[in-house]
Short mmCIF file of C-alpha atoms in Angstrom, two decimals:
data_model
loop_
_atom_site.label_atom_id
_atom_site.label_comp_id
_atom_site.label_asym_id
_atom_site.label_seq_id
_atom_site.Cartn_x
_atom_site.Cartn_y
_atom_site.Cartn_z
CA ARG A 1 -63.21 55.74 -140.93
CA ALA A 2 -63.41 54.11 -137.20
CA GLN A 3 -65.54 51.56 -138.90
CA HIS A 4 -61.92 50.00 -140.75
CA GLY A 5 -60.05 50.14 -137.41
CA HIS A 6 -58.33 53.32 -137.65
CA LEU A 7 -57.27 55.43 -135.24
CA GLY A 8 -58.74 58.60 -134.65
CA LEU A 9 -55.24 60.43 -135.35
CA GLN A 10 -55.01 58.54 -138.31
CA VAL A 11 -58.72 59.74 -139.43
CA VAL A 12 -57.33 63.47 -138.74
CA GLY A 13 -54.13 63.38 -140.62
CA ARG A 14 -55.93 61.36 -143.69
CA ARG A 15 -58.40 63.61 -144.11
CA GLN A 16 -55.67 66.67 -143.67
CA LEU A 17 -53.81 64.58 -146.10
CA LEU A 18 -56.11 64.49 -148.75
CA ARG A 19 -57.51 68.14 -147.93
CA GLN A 20 -61.09 66.72 -146.54
CA PRO A 21 -62.89 68.86 -143.75
CA SER A 22 -61.64 67.32 -140.47
CA MET A 23 -62.34 67.61 -136.57
CA SER A 24 -59.90 66.50 -133.89
CA LYS A 25 -58.87 63.50 -132.93
CA GLU A 26 -60.41 64.24 -129.41
CA SER A 27 -63.89 64.95 -130.56
CA ILE A 28 -63.82 61.26 -132.44
CA TYR A 29 -62.81 60.01 -129.32
CA ARG A 30 -65.92 61.72 -127.80
CA TYR A 31 -68.15 60.59 -130.37
CA VAL A 32 -67.59 56.75 -130.24
CA ARG A 33 -67.58 56.84 -126.11
CA ARG A 34 -71.01 58.70 -126.11
CA HIS A 35 -72.00 55.89 -128.67
CA ARG A 36 -70.52 53.60 -126.27
CA ARG A 37 -72.67 54.49 -123.73
CA GLU A 38 -75.82 54.54 -126.20
CA GLY A 39 -75.44 50.64 -127.18
CA GLY A 40 -73.14 51.24 -129.87
CA GLN A 41 -71.20 48.49 -131.17
CA LEU A 42 -68.73 51.41 -133.08
CA TRP A 43 -66.02 50.73 -130.41
CA ARG A 44 -65.29 47.54 -130.65
CA GLU A 45 -64.10 48.19 -134.63
CA LEU A 46 -61.18 50.46 -133.08
CA ARG A 47 -57.81 49.09 -132.61
CA ILE A 48 -57.16 50.87 -129.90
CA LEU A 49 -59.54 52.58 -127.58
CA SER A 50 -58.21 55.40 -125.56
CA LYS A 51 -58.62 55.03 -121.36
CA PHE A 52 -61.10 57.72 -119.67
CA GLY A 53 -57.94 58.64 -117.26
CA ARG A 54 -54.96 56.49 -115.90
CA LYS A 55 -55.29 54.46 -112.78
CA ARG A 56 -53.53 56.53 -110.08
CA ARG A 57 -51.43 54.71 -107.30
CA GLY A 58 -53.92 54.16 -104.21
CA SER A 59 -57.08 54.39 -105.95
CA PRO A 60 -59.86 52.32 -104.97
CA ALA A 61 -59.80 48.32 -106.47
CA THR A 62 -60.92 47.78 -110.01
CA ARG A 63 -62.85 44.47 -108.74
CA GLY A 64 -65.37 43.85 -112.04
CA ARG A 65 -64.93 47.01 -113.78
CA LEU A 66 -66.02 45.89 -117.42
CA VAL A 67 -67.06 49.32 -118.96
CA GLY A 68 -70.55 48.18 -120.93
CA LYS A 69 -71.21 44.40 -119.21
CA ARG A 70 -74.85 43.37 -119.23
CA HIS A 71 -76.61 43.59 -115.65
CA ILE A 72 -78.41 39.94 -115.14
CA SER A 73 -81.52 42.25 -115.15
CA GLU A 74 -81.18 42.50 -118.84
CA ARG A 75 -81.47 38.80 -118.73
CA PRO A 76 -84.41 37.84 -120.95
CA ALA A 77 -87.49 36.17 -119.43
CA VAL A 78 -86.89 32.71 -121.38
CA VAL A 79 -83.32 32.56 -119.71
CA GLN A 80 -84.67 33.41 -116.45
CA ARG A 81 -87.35 30.82 -116.61
CA ARG A 82 -85.32 28.34 -117.87
CA ARG A 83 -87.75 27.29 -120.32
CA GLN A 84 -84.43 27.26 -122.98
CA VAL A 85 -81.26 25.53 -123.09
CA GLY A 86 -77.93 27.19 -123.79
CA HIS A 87 -77.56 29.73 -121.21
CA TRP A 88 -75.23 28.44 -118.70
CA GLU A 89 -73.72 29.67 -114.99
CA GLY A 90 -70.23 29.78 -114.86
CA ASP A 91 -67.79 30.05 -111.98
CA THR A 92 -64.06 29.26 -110.86
CA VAL A 93 -63.73 26.89 -107.61
CA MET A 94 -60.84 26.57 -105.74
CA GLY A 95 -59.75 23.91 -103.16
CA ALA A 96 -58.74 24.53 -99.42
CA ASP A 97 -55.37 24.35 -100.26
CA GLN A 98 -55.73 27.37 -102.85
CA ARG A 99 -53.46 25.04 -104.88
CA HIS A 100 -56.17 23.77 -107.44
CA CYS A 101 -58.35 26.23 -109.39
CA VAL A 102 -60.81 24.68 -111.34
CA LEU A 103 -63.55 26.68 -113.81
CA THR A 104 -66.82 25.26 -113.93
CA ARG A 105 -70.21 26.40 -116.16
CA VAL A 106 -73.50 24.10 -115.65
CA GLU A 107 -76.19 24.68 -118.15
CA ARG A 108 -79.49 26.15 -116.17
CA VAL A 109 -82.19 23.82 -117.57
CA THR A 110 -80.24 20.51 -118.24
CA GLY A 111 -77.61 20.93 -115.15
CA TYR A 112 -75.42 19.37 -118.10
CA LEU A 113 -71.25 19.86 -116.68
CA VAL A 114 -68.37 21.63 -118.02
CA MET A 115 -65.46 21.73 -116.23
CA LYS A 116 -61.55 22.41 -117.07
CA LYS A 117 -58.38 22.43 -114.23
CA LEU A 118 -57.11 25.50 -114.76
CA VAL A 119 -52.63 26.62 -114.06
CA ALA A 120 -53.57 29.43 -112.60
CA ARG A 121 -56.50 31.95 -111.48
CA ASN A 122 -56.02 34.55 -114.17
CA LYS A 123 -57.89 36.78 -116.86
CA GLU A 124 -56.22 35.00 -119.14
CA GLN A 125 -57.13 31.15 -117.96
CA ALA A 126 -60.14 31.86 -117.79
CA ALA A 127 -60.94 33.76 -121.11
CA THR A 128 -59.16 30.62 -123.07
CA ALA A 129 -60.89 27.69 -120.92
CA LEU A 130 -64.18 29.64 -122.09
CA ALA A 131 -63.53 29.85 -125.24
CA ARG A 132 -62.35 26.60 -125.84
CA ALA A 133 -65.57 25.59 -123.94
CA ILE A 134 -67.84 27.38 -125.88
CA GLU A 135 -66.28 26.26 -129.37
CA GLN A 136 -66.44 22.49 -128.39
CA LEU A 137 -70.11 23.14 -127.58
CA GLN A 138 -70.63 23.80 -131.16
CA GLY A 139 -73.63 26.66 -130.82
CA ARG A 140 -75.48 25.44 -128.01
CA VAL A 141 -74.16 28.28 -125.96
CA HIS A 142 -76.48 31.67 -126.11
CA THR A 143 -75.87 33.64 -122.55
CA ILE A 144 -73.16 32.85 -119.88
CA THR A 145 -73.74 34.32 -116.42
CA LEU A 146 -70.59 34.97 -114.49
CA ASP A 147 -69.83 37.11 -111.06
CA ASN A 148 -67.64 39.97 -110.95
CA GLY A 149 -64.51 38.17 -110.56
CA THR A 150 -61.49 39.84 -111.79
CA GLU A 151 -61.14 36.49 -114.31
CA PHE A 152 -64.36 37.40 -116.00
CA THR A 153 -64.24 40.94 -116.59
CA SER A 154 -61.46 41.06 -119.12
CA LYS A 155 -61.92 43.07 -122.12
CA ALA A 156 -60.52 39.87 -124.09
CA LEU A 157 -63.06 38.09 -122.90
CA ASP A 158 -66.13 40.49 -123.60
CA ASP A 159 -65.02 41.23 -127.37
CA TRP A 160 -63.98 37.15 -127.59
CA ALA A 161 -67.63 36.09 -126.50
CA TYR A 162 -69.08 39.05 -128.66
CA ARG A 163 -67.25 38.19 -132.04
CA ARG A 164 -69.14 34.88 -131.46
CA GLY A 165 -72.42 36.01 -130.38
CA VAL A 166 -72.32 34.56 -126.92
CA LYS A 167 -73.87 37.07 -124.40
CA LEU A 168 -72.51 37.52 -120.98
CA ASP A 169 -74.42 39.10 -117.96
CA TYR A 170 -72.71 39.71 -114.49
CA THR A 171 -74.36 39.08 -111.07
CA ARG A 172 -75.07 42.08 -108.64
CA PRO A 173 -71.48 42.33 -106.50
CA GLY A 174 -72.20 40.04 -103.54
CA LYS A 175 -75.27 38.88 -104.42
CA PRO A 176 -73.93 34.64 -105.42
CA THR A 177 -77.95 33.89 -105.23
CA ASP A 178 -77.84 35.11 -108.56
CA ASN A 179 -75.47 32.70 -109.39
CA GLY A 180 -77.07 30.39 -107.27
CA LEU A 181 -76.72 26.81 -109.55
CA ILE A 182 -73.40 26.92 -110.10
CA GLU A 183 -72.52 28.51 -106.50
CA SER A 184 -74.89 25.16 -104.94
CA PHE A 185 -72.28 21.99 -107.59
CA ASN A 186 -69.15 24.59 -106.68
CA GLY A 187 -69.91 23.85 -102.59
CA ARG A 188 -70.49 19.66 -104.13
CA LEU A 189 -67.41 19.89 -105.80
CA ARG A 190 -64.83 21.49 -103.08
CA ASP A 191 -66.23 18.46 -101.19
CA GLU A 192 -66.14 15.73 -103.09
CA PHE A 193 -63.26 16.01 -105.28
CA LEU A 194 -60.75 19.19 -104.58
CA ASN A 195 -60.65 18.53 -100.43
CA GLY A 196 -60.41 14.95 -100.86
CA TRP A 197 -57.38 14.21 -103.12
CA GLN A 198 -54.20 14.74 -103.38
CA PHE A 199 -52.69 15.23 -107.33
CA ASP A 200 -49.19 14.69 -108.17
CA SER A 201 -48.97 16.48 -111.07
CA LEU A 202 -51.40 19.02 -113.64
CA LEU A 203 -52.09 15.88 -115.70
CA GLU A 204 -53.21 13.80 -112.68
CA ALA A 205 -55.32 16.29 -111.68
CA GLN A 206 -57.13 17.19 -114.92
CA VAL A 207 -57.11 12.94 -116.17
CA LEU A 208 -59.54 12.65 -112.48
CA LEU A 209 -61.71 15.43 -113.02
CA GLU A 210 -62.80 15.05 -115.90
CA ASP A 211 -63.35 11.26 -114.70
CA TRP A 212 -65.51 13.30 -111.82
CA ARG A 213 -67.20 15.01 -114.24
CA ILE A 214 -68.54 11.83 -116.94
CA ASP A 215 -69.75 10.29 -114.08
CA TYR A 216 -71.88 13.32 -112.78
CA ASN A 217 -73.48 13.79 -115.94
CA THR A 218 -73.94 10.25 -116.81
CA ASN A 219 -74.58 8.48 -114.04
CA ARG A 220 -75.95 10.33 -110.88
CA PRO A 221 -79.61 11.23 -110.92
CA HIS A 222 -80.84 14.55 -109.63
CA THR A 223 -83.85 14.93 -107.89
CA ALA A 224 -84.28 18.51 -109.65
CA LEU A 225 -84.32 16.79 -113.19
CA GLY A 226 -86.85 14.15 -111.71
CA LEU A 227 -84.53 11.46 -110.95
CA LEU A 228 -82.57 11.85 -113.98
CA THR A 229 -78.75 12.27 -114.69
CA PRO A 230 -78.11 15.18 -116.77
CA ILE A 231 -77.66 13.41 -120.37
CA GLU A 232 -81.01 11.72 -120.23
CA TYR A 233 -82.67 14.41 -119.43
CA ALA A 234 -81.07 16.66 -121.86
CA ASN A 235 -82.30 14.26 -124.17
CA GLN A 236 -85.94 14.69 -122.72
CA TRP A 237 -85.79 17.80 -122.99
CA ALA A 238 -84.80 17.87 -126.69
CA THR A 239 -87.14 15.18 -127.82
CA THR A 240 -90.22 17.16 -125.42
CA ASN A 241 -89.27 20.75 -125.54
CA GLN A 242 -87.27 21.51 -128.85
CA PRO A 243 -89.86 21.80 -131.28
CA GLN A 244 -92.15 24.04 -129.29
CA LEU A 245 -89.72 26.81 -129.18
CA ALA A 246 -88.91 26.46 -133.21
#
């Protein structure tokens, strides 16, 4: 059974061994693909799902292609209107020298900031940093809105988020306004920090970045938050709004 993680060939072979009615492995995979297109999750239980086709040399770039990813238009109204905490925007930002990359995440209601200095701008680093952030926030992440960069469109990240009940929403290609909160913040981070410091080591960059993040969350009042800091606004929201949402 595919639900138990078996491959199509194993299903066919096992049924033939037991002298039970069977079909070709291709038919099984066609059914799994159709089930996925209709919104089913059976495909996630397979250890290997054969690809739709090989990438040919000279074919168009596949940036941002992740089959079945959720479009930003599917984001619930409560997320769009910022009526509930736990919904984040995420991105990566590079310094002017292209040497330093930071994964940034901002909560849409409170403006609370989480950051991670990456060794490299790739799928593995981004997926690992996002995973650690979600675990550290202990259930306070419901959705994350991301752009279509290759660092965010890996199947590994998609599967990891699915297993933890976190929805990944993807912006429209070429529409940075879909992720306007994080785009605005990234400009500030680049101007105030990345372009103004010379780091001697990765450790130094991580320490200084964490100091900057703490100062941003605890000491900087924001006009959009009624001149409260993100920490102050988050605490205020927890006492005045959460009971009404329960």
